[in-house]
Coordinates of C-alpha atoms in Angstrom, one line a residue:
X1 CA -7.2 3.3 -38.4
X2 CA -7.1 -0.2 -37.1
X3 CA -6.1 -0.6 -33.4
X4 CA -5.2 -4.0 -31.8
X5 CA -5.2 -4.1 -28.0
X6 CA -3.6 -7.0 -26.1
X7 CA -5.3 -7.4 -22.8
X8 CA -8.9 -6.4 -21.9
X9 CA -8.8 -5.5 -18.2
X10 CA -8.0 -2.1 -16.7
X11 CA -5.7 -0.4 -19.1
X12 CA -6.8 -2.2 -22.2
X13 CA -10.5 -1.7 -21.7
X14 CA -10.1 1.9 -20.8
X15 CA -8.0 2.6 -23.9
X16 CA -10.6 0.8 -26.1
X17 CA -13.5 2.9 -24.8
X18 CA -11.5 6.1 -25.0
X19 CA -10.4 5.5 -28.6
X20 CA -14.0 4.9 -29.6
X21 CA -15.1 8.1 -28.0
X22 CA -12.4 10.0 -29.9
X23 CA -12.7 8.2 -33.3
X24 CA -16.0 6.7 -34.3
X25 CA -14.5 5.2 -37.5
X26 CA -11.6 3.3 -35.9
X27 CA -11.6 -0.5 -36.1
X28 CA -10.7 -1.7 -32.6
X29 CA -10.0 -5.3 -31.7
X30 CA -9.1 -6.5 -28.2
X31 CA -7.6 -9.9 -27.5
X32 CA -8.0 -11.2 -24.0
X33 CA -6.7 -14.7 -23.1
X34 CA -9.1 -15.2 -20.2
X35 CA -12.8 -15.4 -20.5
X36 CA -13.5 -12.1 -18.9
X37 CA -12.9 -8.4 -19.7
X38 CA -13.0 -5.3 -17.6
X39 CA -13.1 -7.1 -14.4
X40 CA -12.3 -5.9 -10.9
X41 CA -9.1 -7.6 -9.8
X42 CA -9.3 -5.9 -6.4
X43 CA -12.7 -7.4 -5.8
X44 CA -11.6 -11.1 -6.3
X45 CA -10.7 -11.8 -2.7
X46 CA -14.1 -10.5 -1.6
X47 CA -15.9 -12.9 -3.8
X48 CA -14.0 -15.7 -2.3
X49 CA -15.0 -14.5 1.1
X50 CA -18.7 -14.1 0.2
X51 CA -18.7 -10.4 0.7
X52 CA -19.5 -10.2 -3.0
X53 CA -22.0 -13.0 -3.6
X54 CA -22.9 -12.6 -7.3
X55 CA -20.1 -13.5 -9.7
X56 CA -21.6 -11.1 -12.3
X57 CA -20.7 -8.2 -10.0
X58 CA -17.0 -8.9 -10.7
X59 CA -17.2 -7.8 -14.3
X60 CA -18.0 -4.2 -15.2
X61 CA -18.7 -5.2 -18.8
X62 CA -19.2 -8.4 -20.8
X63 CA -17.7 -8.7 -24.3
X64 CA -21.3 -8.4 -25.6
X65 CA -22.2 -5.3 -23.7
X66 CA -18.9 -3.6 -24.5
X67 CA -19.4 -4.3 -28.2
X68 CA -23.0 -2.9 -28.1
X69 CA -21.9 0.3 -26.4
X70 CA -18.5 1.0 -28.0
X71 CA -18.5 -1.1 -31.2
X72 CA -15.3 -2.8 -30.1
X73 CA -14.6 -6.5 -31.0
X74 CA -13.8 -8.1 -27.7
X75 CA -12.3 -11.5 -28.4
X76 CA -11.9 -13.5 -25.2
X77 CA -10.1 -16.8 -25.0
X78 CA -7.7 -15.4 -27.6
X79 CA -4.0 -15.3 -26.8
X80 CA -1.5 -13.2 -28.7
X81 CA 1.5 -15.4 -29.1
X82 CA 3.9 -13.1 -31.0
X83 CA 4.3 -9.6 -32.4
X84 CA 5.8 -8.9 -35.8
X85 CA 6.7 -5.2 -35.9
X86 CA 8.2 -5.5 -39.4
X87 CA 4.9 -6.3 -41.0
X88 CA 2.7 -4.8 -38.3
X89 CA 0.8 -8.0 -37.4
X90 CA 0.3 -10.1 -34.3
X91 CA 0.0 -13.9 -34.1
X92 CA -3.1 -15.0 -32.3
X93 CA -4.4 -18.4 -31.0
X94 CA -8.0 -19.1 -30.3
X95 CA -7.8 -21.0 -27.0
X96 CA -11.2 -22.6 -27.5
X97 CA -10.7 -24.0 -31.1
X98 CA -6.9 -24.1 -31.4
X99 CA -7.1 -21.9 -34.5
X100 CA -4.0 -19.8 -35.2
X101 CA -4.0 -16.7 -37.3
X102 CA -2.4 -13.3 -37.9
X103 CA -4.1 -9.9 -37.3
X104 CA -2.8 -6.7 -38.8
X105 CA -2.7 -3.4 -37.0
X106 CA -2.0 0.3 -37.6
X107 CA -1.5 0.9 -33.9
X108 CA -0.8 -1.7 -31.2
X109 CA -1.4 -1.3 -27.5
X110 CA 0.0 -3.8 -25.0
X111 CA -1.8 -4.2 -21.7
X112 CA -0.8 -7.7 -20.5
X113 CA -0.7 -6.8 -16.8
X114 CA 1.4 -8.7 -14.3
X115 CA 1.5 -12.3 -13.4
X116 CA 1.8 -13.9 -9.9
X117 CA 5.4 -14.7 -8.9
X118 CA 5.8 -18.4 -8.3
X119 CA 8.9 -19.5 -6.4
X120 CA 11.2 -22.0 -8.1
X121 CA 11.0 -24.6 -5.4
X122 CA 9.9 -28.2 -5.2
X123 CA 6.2 -28.9 -5.2
X124 CA 5.0 -25.9 -7.2
X125 CA 2.2 -27.0 -9.4
X126 CA 0.4 -29.4 -7.1
X127 CA -3.4 -29.2 -7.2
X128 CA -3.7 -27.8 -3.6
X129 CA -1.6 -24.8 -4.5
X130 CA -3.4 -21.8 -6.0
X131 CA -2.6 -18.3 -7.3
X132 CA -5.0 -15.4 -7.7
X133 CA -4.9 -13.3 -10.8
X134 CA -8.0 -13.8 -13.0
X135 CA -11.7 -14.5 -12.5
X136 CA -11.1 -18.1 -13.4
X137 CA -8.5 -18.3 -10.6
X138 CA -11.1 -17.0 -8.2
X139 CA -13.7 -19.6 -9.3
X140 CA -11.1 -22.4 -8.9
X141 CA -10.4 -21.3 -5.3
X142 CA -14.1 -20.8 -4.5
X143 CA -15.0 -24.2 -5.9
X144 CA -12.2 -25.9 -4.0
X145 CA -13.3 -24.4 -0.7
X146 CA -17.0 -25.3 -1.4
X147 CA -16.2 -28.9 -2.4
X148 CA -13.5 -29.7 0.1
X149 CA -14.3 -27.5 3.1
X150 CA -10.7 -26.9 4.1
X151 CA -10.1 -25.9 7.7
X152 CA -6.8 -24.2 7.2
X153 CA -4.8 -22.2 4.7
X154 CA -1.3 -21.0 4.4
X155 CA -0.7 -17.8 2.4
X156 CA 2.8 -17.1 1.1
X157 CA 3.0 -13.3 1.0
X158 CA 1.8 -10.4 3.1
X159 CA 1.0 -7.8 0.5
X160 CA -2.3 -6.5 -0.7
X161 CA -3.6 -9.8 -2.0
X162 CA -2.3 -11.8 0.9
X163 CA -3.9 -9.6 3.5
X164 CA -7.2 -9.3 1.7
X165 CA -7.3 -13.1 1.3
X166 CA -6.4 -13.6 4.9
X167 CA -9.3 -11.5 6.1
X168 CA -11.8 -13.1 3.8
X169 CA -10.7 -16.7 4.5
X170 CA -10.7 -16.0 8.2
X171 CA -14.2 -14.7 8.0
X172 CA -15.1 -18.0 6.3
X173 CA -14.0 -19.7 9.5
X174 CA -10.6 -21.0 8.3
X175 CA -7.4 -21.1 10.3
X176 CA -5.1 -18.7 8.4
X177 CA -1.3 -18.3 8.4
X178 CA 0.7 -15.8 6.5
X179 CA 4.4 -16.7 5.8
X180 CA 6.9 -14.6 4.0
X181 CA 10.6 -13.7 3.8
X182 CA 10.2 -9.9 4.6
X183 CA 10.1 -9.3 8.4
X184 CA 7.0 -7.1 8.1
X185 CA 3.7 -7.0 6.3
X186 CA 2.9 -4.4 3.6
X187 CA 6.3 -3.2 2.4
X188 CA 4.9 0.2 1.3
X189 CA 4.7 1.0 5.0
X190 CA 7.6 1.7 7.3
X191 CA 8.1 -1.1 10.0
X192 CA 6.7 1.0 12.8
X193 CA 3.5 1.7 10.9
X194 CA 3.3 -1.9 9.8
X195 CA 3.3 -2.9 13.5
X196 CA -0.3 -1.6 13.7
X197 CA -1.4 -3.7 10.8
X198 CA 0.3 -6.8 12.3
X199 CA -1.4 -6.1 15.6
X200 CA -4.8 -6.0 13.9
X201 CA -4.1 -9.2 12.1
X202 CA -3.0 -11.0 15.3
X203 CA -6.1 -9.7 17.2
X204 CA -8.3 -11.4 14.6
X205 CA -6.5 -14.7 14.9
X206 CA -4.3 -14.6 11.8
X207 CA -1.0 -16.2 12.5
X208 CA 2.1 -14.4 11.2
X209 CA 5.3 -16.2 10.3
X210 CA 7.6 -13.4 9.1
X211 CA 11.3 -13.5 8.2
X212 CA 11.1 -17.1 7.0
X213 CA 12.0 -18.4 3.5
X214 CA 9.8 -20.9 1.8
X215 CA 11.9 -23.8 0.4
X216 CA 9.2 -26.0 -1.1
X217 CA 5.8 -27.7 -0.8
X218 CA 5.0 -31.3 0.0
X219 CA 1.7 -33.2 0.1
X220 CA 1.1 -34.6 3.5
X221 CA -1.9 -35.7 5.6
X222 CA -4.4 -34.7 2.9
X223 CA -3.0 -31.2 2.7
X224 CA 0.3 -29.4 2.1
X225 CA 3.4 -28.9 4.2
X226 CA 5.1 -25.6 3.5
X227 CA 8.8 -26.2 4.0
X228 CA 10.8 -23.4 5.6
X229 CA 14.5 -22.8 5.5
X230 CA 15.1 -22.4 9.2
X231 CA 11.8 -23.5 10.9
X232 CA 9.4 -26.4 11.2
X233 CA 7.0 -26.8 8.2
X234 CA 3.7 -25.1 8.2
X235 CA 0.7 -27.3 7.4
X236 CA -2.5 -26.2 5.6
X237 CA -5.3 -27.9 3.8
X238 CA -4.6 -25.6 0.9
X239 CA -1.9 -23.0 0.0
X240 CA -2.3 -19.8 -1.9
X241 CA 0.8 -18.1 -3.4
X242 CA 0.6 -14.4 -3.0
X243 CA 4.3 -13.5 -3.1
X244 CA 3.8 -10.7 -5.5
X245 CA 3.6 -10.0 -9.2
X246 CA 6.0 -9.5 -12.0
X247 CA 5.5 -7.8 -15.4
X248 CA 4.1 -10.1 -18.0
X249 CA 6.3 -9.0 -20.8
X250 CA 7.4 -12.0 -22.8
X251 CA 5.7 -10.7 -26.0
X252 CA 7.5 -7.4 -25.7
X253 CA 10.9 -9.1 -25.1
X254 CA 10.6 -11.4 -28.0
X255 CA 9.5 -8.6 -30.3
X256 CA 12.7 -6.7 -29.4
X257 CA 11.3 -3.9 -27.3
X258 CA 13.5 -2.1 -24.8
X259 CA 12.9 -3.4 -21.3
X260 CA 13.3 -1.7 -17.9
X261 CA 13.6 -2.9 -14.3
X262 CA 12.5 -6.5 -13.7
X263 CA 11.9 -7.0 -17.4
X264 CA 9.2 -4.3 -17.6
X265 CA 8.4 -2.6 -20.8
X266 CA 10.2 0.7 -21.3
X267 CA 7.8 3.5 -22.3
X268 CA 8.1 7.3 -22.6
X269 CA 5.6 9.8 -21.1
X270 CA 3.2 9.3 -24.1
X271 CA 3.2 5.5 -23.3
X272 CA 5.1 4.8 -26.5
X273 CA 7.5 1.8 -26.5
X274 CA 10.8 1.7 -28.3
X275 CA 9.1 0.3 -31.5
X276 CA 7.0 2.8 -33.5
X277 CA 3.2 2.5 -33.3
X278 CA 3.3 0.2 -30.3
X279 CA 2.2 1.5 -26.9
X280 CA 2.1 -0.2 -23.5
X281 CA 0.2 0.5 -20.3
X282 CA -0.5 -0.9 -16.9
X283 CA 1.3 -3.3 -14.5
X284 CA 3.7 -4.4 -17.3
X285 CA 5.4 -1.0 -17.8
X286 CA 8.1 1.0 -16.1
X287 CA 7.1 4.4 -14.9
X288 CA 8.6 7.4 -13.2
X289 CA 7.8 7.8 -9.5
X290 CA 6.1 11.1 -9.1
X291 CA 7.9 12.1 -5.9
X292 CA 11.5 10.8 -6.6
X293 CA 11.6 10.8 -10.4
X294 CA 13.2 7.4 -10.3
X295 CA 12.2 4.4 -12.3
X296 CA 9.5 2.3 -10.6
X297 CA 7.0 -0.5 -11.0
X298 CA 3.7 0.4 -9.5
X299 CA 0.9 -2.2 -9.9
X300 CA -2.3 -0.4 -9.2
X301 CA -5.6 0.0 -11.0
X302 CA -5.6 3.8 -10.9
X303 CA -2.4 4.3 -12.8
X304 CA -3.3 1.6 -15.3
X305 CA -6.6 3.4 -16.2
X306 CA -4.9 6.7 -16.5
X307 CA -2.2 5.3 -18.7
X308 CA -4.9 3.6 -20.9
X309 CA -6.6 7.0 -21.5
X310 CA -3.3 8.7 -22.2
X311 CA -2.2 6.1 -24.7
X312 CA -5.6 6.3 -26.4
X313 CA -5.3 10.1 -26.7
X314 CA -2.0 9.7 -28.4
X315 CA -3.1 6.9 -30.7
X316 CA -5.8 9.2 -31.9
X317 CA -3.3 12.1 -32.6
X318 CA -3.4 13.9 -29.3
X319 CA -0.6 14.9 -27.0
X320 CA -1.3 13.5 -23.5
X321 CA 1.5 12.9 -21.1
X322 CA 1.8 10.7 -18.0
X323 CA 3.4 12.6 -15.1
X324 CA 4.3 9.5 -13.1
X325 CA 2.9 7.3 -10.4
X326 CA 2.6 8.3 -6.8
X327 CA 1.6 4.9 -5.3
X328 CA -1.5 6.0 -3.5
X329 CA -3.3 3.0 -2.0
X330 CA -5.7 1.9 0.7
X331 CA -6.6 -1.4 2.2
X332 CA -9.2 -2.8 4.5
X333 CA -7.7 -5.0 7.3
X334 CA -10.7 -6.4 9.3
X335 CA -11.9 -3.3 11.2
X336 CA -8.8 -1.3 10.3
X337 CA -8.0 0.9 7.3
X338 CA -4.4 1.4 6.2
X339 CA -3.4 3.8 3.5
X340 CA -0.2 5.3 2.0
X341 CA 0.8 7.8 -0.7
X342 CA 4.2 9.0 -2.0
X343 CA 7.3 7.4 -0.6
X344 CA 8.1 5.9 2.8
X345 CA 11.1 6.6 5.0
X346 CA 13.0 3.6 3.8
X347 CA 12.7 4.7 0.2
X348 CA 13.5 8.3 1.0
X349 CA 16.7 7.4 2.8
X350 CA 17.7 5.0 0.0
X351 CA 17.2 7.9 -2.5
X352 CA 19.6 10.0 -0.4
X353 CA 16.9 12.6 0.7
X354 CA 17.4 14.6 3.8
X355 CA 14.1 14.0 5.5
X356 CA 12.1 14.7 8.7
X357 CA 8.7 13.5 9.8
X358 CA 5.9 14.0 12.2
X359 CA 3.9 11.2 13.8
X360 CA 0.5 12.1 15.3
X361 CA -2.5 10.3 16.7
X362 CA -5.6 12.5 16.1
X363 CA -9.3 11.5 16.4
X364 CA -11.3 10.7 13.3
X365 CA -13.8 13.4 14.3
X366 CA -14.6 15.8 17.1
X367 CA -13.9 14.2 20.5
X368 CA -17.2 15.3 22.0
X369 CA -19.2 13.6 19.3
X370 CA -19.7 9.9 20.1
X371 CA -17.8 7.2 18.2
X372 CA -14.6 9.0 17.3
X373 CA -11.6 6.7 16.9
X374 CA -7.9 7.4 16.9
X375 CA -5.8 7.1 13.8
X376 CA -2.0 7.2 13.5
X377 CA -0.5 9.4 10.8
X378 CA 3.1 9.6 9.6
X379 CA 3.9 12.5 7.3
X380 CA 7.3 12.7 5.6
X381 CA 8.9 15.9 4.3
X382 CA 12.2 17.1 3.0
X383 CA 14.3 19.2 5.4
X384 CA 14.9 22.9 4.5
X385 CA 12.6 22.8 1.4
X386 CA 9.7 21.3 3.4
X387 CA 8.6 19.4 0.2
X388 CA 6.0 16.8 1.0
X389 CA 7.3 13.3 0.3
X390 CA 4.8 10.9 1.6
X391 CA 2.3 9.8 4.2
X392 CA 1.1 6.7 5.9
X393 CA -2.1 6.4 8.0
X394 CA -3.6 3.5 10.0
X395 CA -6.9 3.8 11.8
X396 CA -10.6 3.0 11.7
X397 CA -12.5 6.0 10.3
X398 CA -11.6 8.8 8.0
X399 CA -8.3 7.3 6.9
X400 CA -9.2 7.3 3.2
X401 CA -10.3 10.9 3.3
X402 CA -7.0 12.1 4.9
X403 CA -4.8 10.1 2.6
X404 CA -6.5 11.5 -0.4
X405 CA -6.1 15.1 0.8
X406 CA -2.4 14.4 1.4
X407 CA -2.0 12.7 -2.0
X408 CA -3.6 15.8 -3.7
X409 CA -1.2 18.1 -1.7
X410 CA 1.8 16.1 -2.9
X411 CA 0.7 16.1 -6.5
X412 CA 0.0 19.8 -6.3
X413 CA 3.6 20.4 -5.1
X414 CA 2.5 21.9 -1.8
X415 CA 5.0 22.4 1.0
X416 CA 4.3 20.5 4.2
X417 CA 4.0 23.7 6.1
X418 CA 1.1 24.7 3.8
X419 CA -1.1 21.8 5.1
X420 CA -2.1 24.1 7.9
X421 CA -3.8 26.5 5.4
X422 CA -6.1 23.9 3.8
X423 CA -9.8 24.8 4.2
X424 CA -11.3 21.4 4.9
X425 CA -14.9 20.5 5.6
X426 CA -15.9 20.2 9.2
X427 CA -18.9 18.9 11.2
X428 CA -18.6 17.0 14.4
X429 CA -19.6 13.6 13.0
X430 CA -16.9 13.9 10.3
X431 CA -13.9 15.8 11.5
X432 CA -12.6 18.4 14.0
X433 CA -12.3 22.1 13.5
X434 CA -8.6 21.4 13.3
X435 CA -8.6 18.5 10.8
X436 CA -5.8 15.9 11.3
X437 CA -4.2 17.1 8.0
X438 CA -4.2 20.7 9.4
X439 CA -2.7 19.4 12.7
X440 CA 0.1 17.8 10.7
X441 CA 0.7 21.1 9.0
X442 CA 0.7 23.0 12.3
X443 CA 3.3 20.6 13.7
X444 CA 5.6 21.0 10.6
X445 CA 5.1 24.8 10.7
X446 CA 6.2 24.8 14.3
X447 CA 9.3 22.7 13.4
X448 CA 10.1 25.2 10.6
X449 CA 10.0 28.0 13.1
X450 CA 12.0 26.2 15.8
X451 CA 8.9 26.1 18.1
X452 CA 8.8 22.3 18.1
X453 CA 11.8 20.2 18.6
X454 CA 11.3 16.4 18.3
X455 CA 12.9 13.2 19.2
X456 CA 11.9 9.9 17.6
X457 CA 11.6 6.2 18.4
X458 CA 15.0 5.4 16.8
X459 CA 16.6 8.0 19.2
X460 CA 15.6 6.2 22.3
X461 CA 18.6 3.9 22.5
X462 CA 20.9 6.9 22.0
X463 CA 19.5 8.9 24.9
X464 CA 22.1 9.0 27.8
X465 CA 21.2 6.9 30.8
X466 CA 23.8 8.6 33.1
X467 CA 21.5 11.4 34.3
X468 CA 23.0 14.0 32.0
X469 CA 19.5 14.6 30.5
X470 CA 16.1 14.5 32.0
X471 CA 13.5 12.0 30.7
X472 CA 10.0 13.2 31.5
X473 CA 6.6 11.6 31.2
X474 CA 3.8 14.1 31.4
X475 CA 0.8 11.8 31.6
X476 CA -1.3 11.3 34.7
X477 CA 0.0 9.1 37.5
X478 CA -2.6 6.5 36.7
X479 CA -1.5 6.3 33.0
X480 CA 2.1 6.2 34.0
X481 CA 1.6 3.3 36.4
X482 CA -0.1 1.3 33.7
X483 CA 3.0 1.3 31.6
X484 CA 5.9 3.6 30.8
X485 CA 9.3 3.8 29.2
X486 CA 12.1 2.7 31.6
X487 CA 14.1 5.6 33.0
X488 CA 11.4 8.3 32.7
X489 CA 10.1 10.3 35.7
X490 CA 6.5 11.2 35.9
X491 CA 5.3 14.8 36.3
X492 CA 1.8 15.4 34.9
X493 CA 1.7 18.4 32.6
X494 CA -0.9 20.2 34.8
X495 CA 1.5 20.0 37.7
X496 CA 4.6 20.9 35.8
X497 CA 4.8 24.6 36.6
X498 CA 4.6 24.1 40.4
X499 CA 7.0 21.2 40.3
X500 CA 9.6 22.8 38.0
X501 CA 12.2 22.6 40.8
X502 CA 12.3 18.8 40.3
X503 CA 13.9 19.3 36.9
X504 CA 17.5 20.3 37.0
X505 CA 18.3 23.4 35.0
X506 CA 21.0 23.1 32.3
X507 CA 19.9 19.6 31.3
X508 CA 18.1 18.9 28.0
X509 CA 14.6 17.5 28.7
X510 CA 13.1 14.7 26.6
X511 CA 9.3 14.6 27.0
X512 CA 6.7 12.0 26.3
X513 CA 2.9 11.7 26.8
X514 CA 0.2 9.4 25.4
X515 CA -0.3 11.0 22.0
X516 CA 2.2 13.9 21.8
X517 CA -0.1 16.8 22.6
X518 CA 0.4 17.1 26.4
X519 CA 4.2 16.6 26.0
X520 CA 4.2 19.4 23.4
X521 CA 2.5 21.7 25.8
X522 CA 5.1 20.7 28.4
X523 CA 8.0 21.5 26.1
X524 CA 6.6 25.0 25.6
X525 CA 6.3 25.5 29.4
X526 CA 9.9 24.2 29.8
X527 CA 11.3 26.3 26.9
X528 CA 9.6 29.4 28.4
X529 CA 11.3 28.7 31.6
X530 CA 14.8 28.4 30.1
X531 CA 15.1 24.7 29.4
X532 CA 15.9 23.0 26.1
X533 CA 13.0 20.5 25.5
X534 CA 12.3 17.9 22.9
X535 CA 8.9 16.3 22.2
X536 CA 8.5 12.5 21.5
X537 CA 7.0 12.0 18.0
X538 CA 4.0 9.7 18.3
X539 CA 3.4 9.4 22.0
X540 CA 3.5 6.5 24.3
X541 CA 0.6 4.8 22.5
X542 CA 2.8 4.7 19.4
X543 CA 5.7 3.4 21.4
X544 CA 3.6 0.8 23.1
X545 CA 2.3 -0.7 19.9
X546 CA 5.7 -0.8 18.2
X547 CA 8.0 -1.7 21.0
X548 CA 6.0 -3.7 23.5
X549 CA 4.7 -6.1 20.9
X550 CA 7.6 -8.5 21.5
X551 CA 7.2 -10.4 18.3
X552 CA 7.4 -7.2 16.1
X553 CA 10.3 -5.8 18.2
X554 CA 12.2 -9.0 17.5
X555 CA 11.5 -8.8 13.8
X556 CA 12.3 -5.1 13.5
X557 CA 15.5 -5.5 15.4
X558 CA 16.6 -8.3 13.2
X559 CA 16.2 -6.1 10.2
X560 CA 18.4 -3.4 11.6
X561 CA 15.8 -1.2 13.3
X562 CA 17.0 -0.5 16.9
X563 CA 13.7 -0.1 18.7
X564 CA 14.5 -1.2 22.3

């Protein structure tokens, strides 16, 4: 059997190694148009920022080492220019010599990845504009910084690459600005969770220009002016385009393969395309979202590697199936970690799901052990069925651990109420006896039993201001005086029982505290005394970050989220 693979990074390299492990006699040829194979895309911004100092660390294998271990012909600087399914060949061009030839195959695997989106605006292509996709792109940016010592940079895009570049370039001492059309960073997060990310960026001196459309680029004063639709231009000594990526599927399209959303390659759960004996994996393919079952594009290394293995199994006569992508991801943002899995609230509502959520602010480990830090968790679930749908976490320690537990629970089909039953490791330096994931489960279990009734940030504007309900803040007087929500009265939770006469019977009581814990205790006291009480999801700390950051509040309100 002769297998030709187009693309030698995540999916392609994984498939090549797996095919060899399954079939020692197979002839395997990989064509990679760049000069590197099996490299760590996610590590590229950290090489630019001198966190990774040795360029050799960016590549897990060289063509030579891969061939020695797996007996795979790794042909770098070779671009496949056409696929001929009728005669089972591909046209190839040697980018070093210019030689063109055809290579036959029995099985063909496409792993072309995704390409950076470049806006169709004036000025694209000038030498001070960069994109980041390959190792060569990384070297070009690194060399430009070394030779020209730029003092400022404008990044167009606030996704994974944009944020990672912002951090690394800021650490190099550059003045960094992020501009983009969306009104929040990191679209996988809901706006109120993205507020924590934006606050962290701002505290580290990164300027954010959100909700603005880039209309072009113009060389000026030795640098580049980024022209905006409704604002003054932004100037930088250099500009890096990080708007996003699109499936690189021109070969598939020209060969007549069926395409999916945004021109992606349509594959079944065995990673087979619409043309026999041709498979496709990675960022170029359309997948099913594991939670919603809807078509999706998810450009992450984990799914690409899994798909490469599955395609290899099936090429070798097996029967492996891809169950879908869940979108689990994590990112470092200066001192903060942000992570997500499953779907967010925006996606859930768009899919027509009837959802509920809990927002909590637990400590990363036992409060009595030094160094614990608060994280903010948002866990989404389906009403009535309590099916887990997704989670988002921002914090400083232990975020990656909790998101992985929640990702596993979603994949296992656990109900949100069952999170309370998980037996998770505990020692004071690492967790609490009640792990944050358990606490989320306790809260959802209380909701299912009617013990916990909630009100959310988006309910604030709807609360009557005519005195027909009681608005109660149960923090200490000192906390209350430092900042509170307008219209709320202050009765500390520890004084509530003896001051119950200050709360009029027959009125619903909406309660808030710093994190949601004391206010929950207060609702139980009130419910036990004959009141109907609702606990604020997230606490004043959550409210303060989302609402009292005036810039974010303005952006969120502009996109239809009534926060204040």
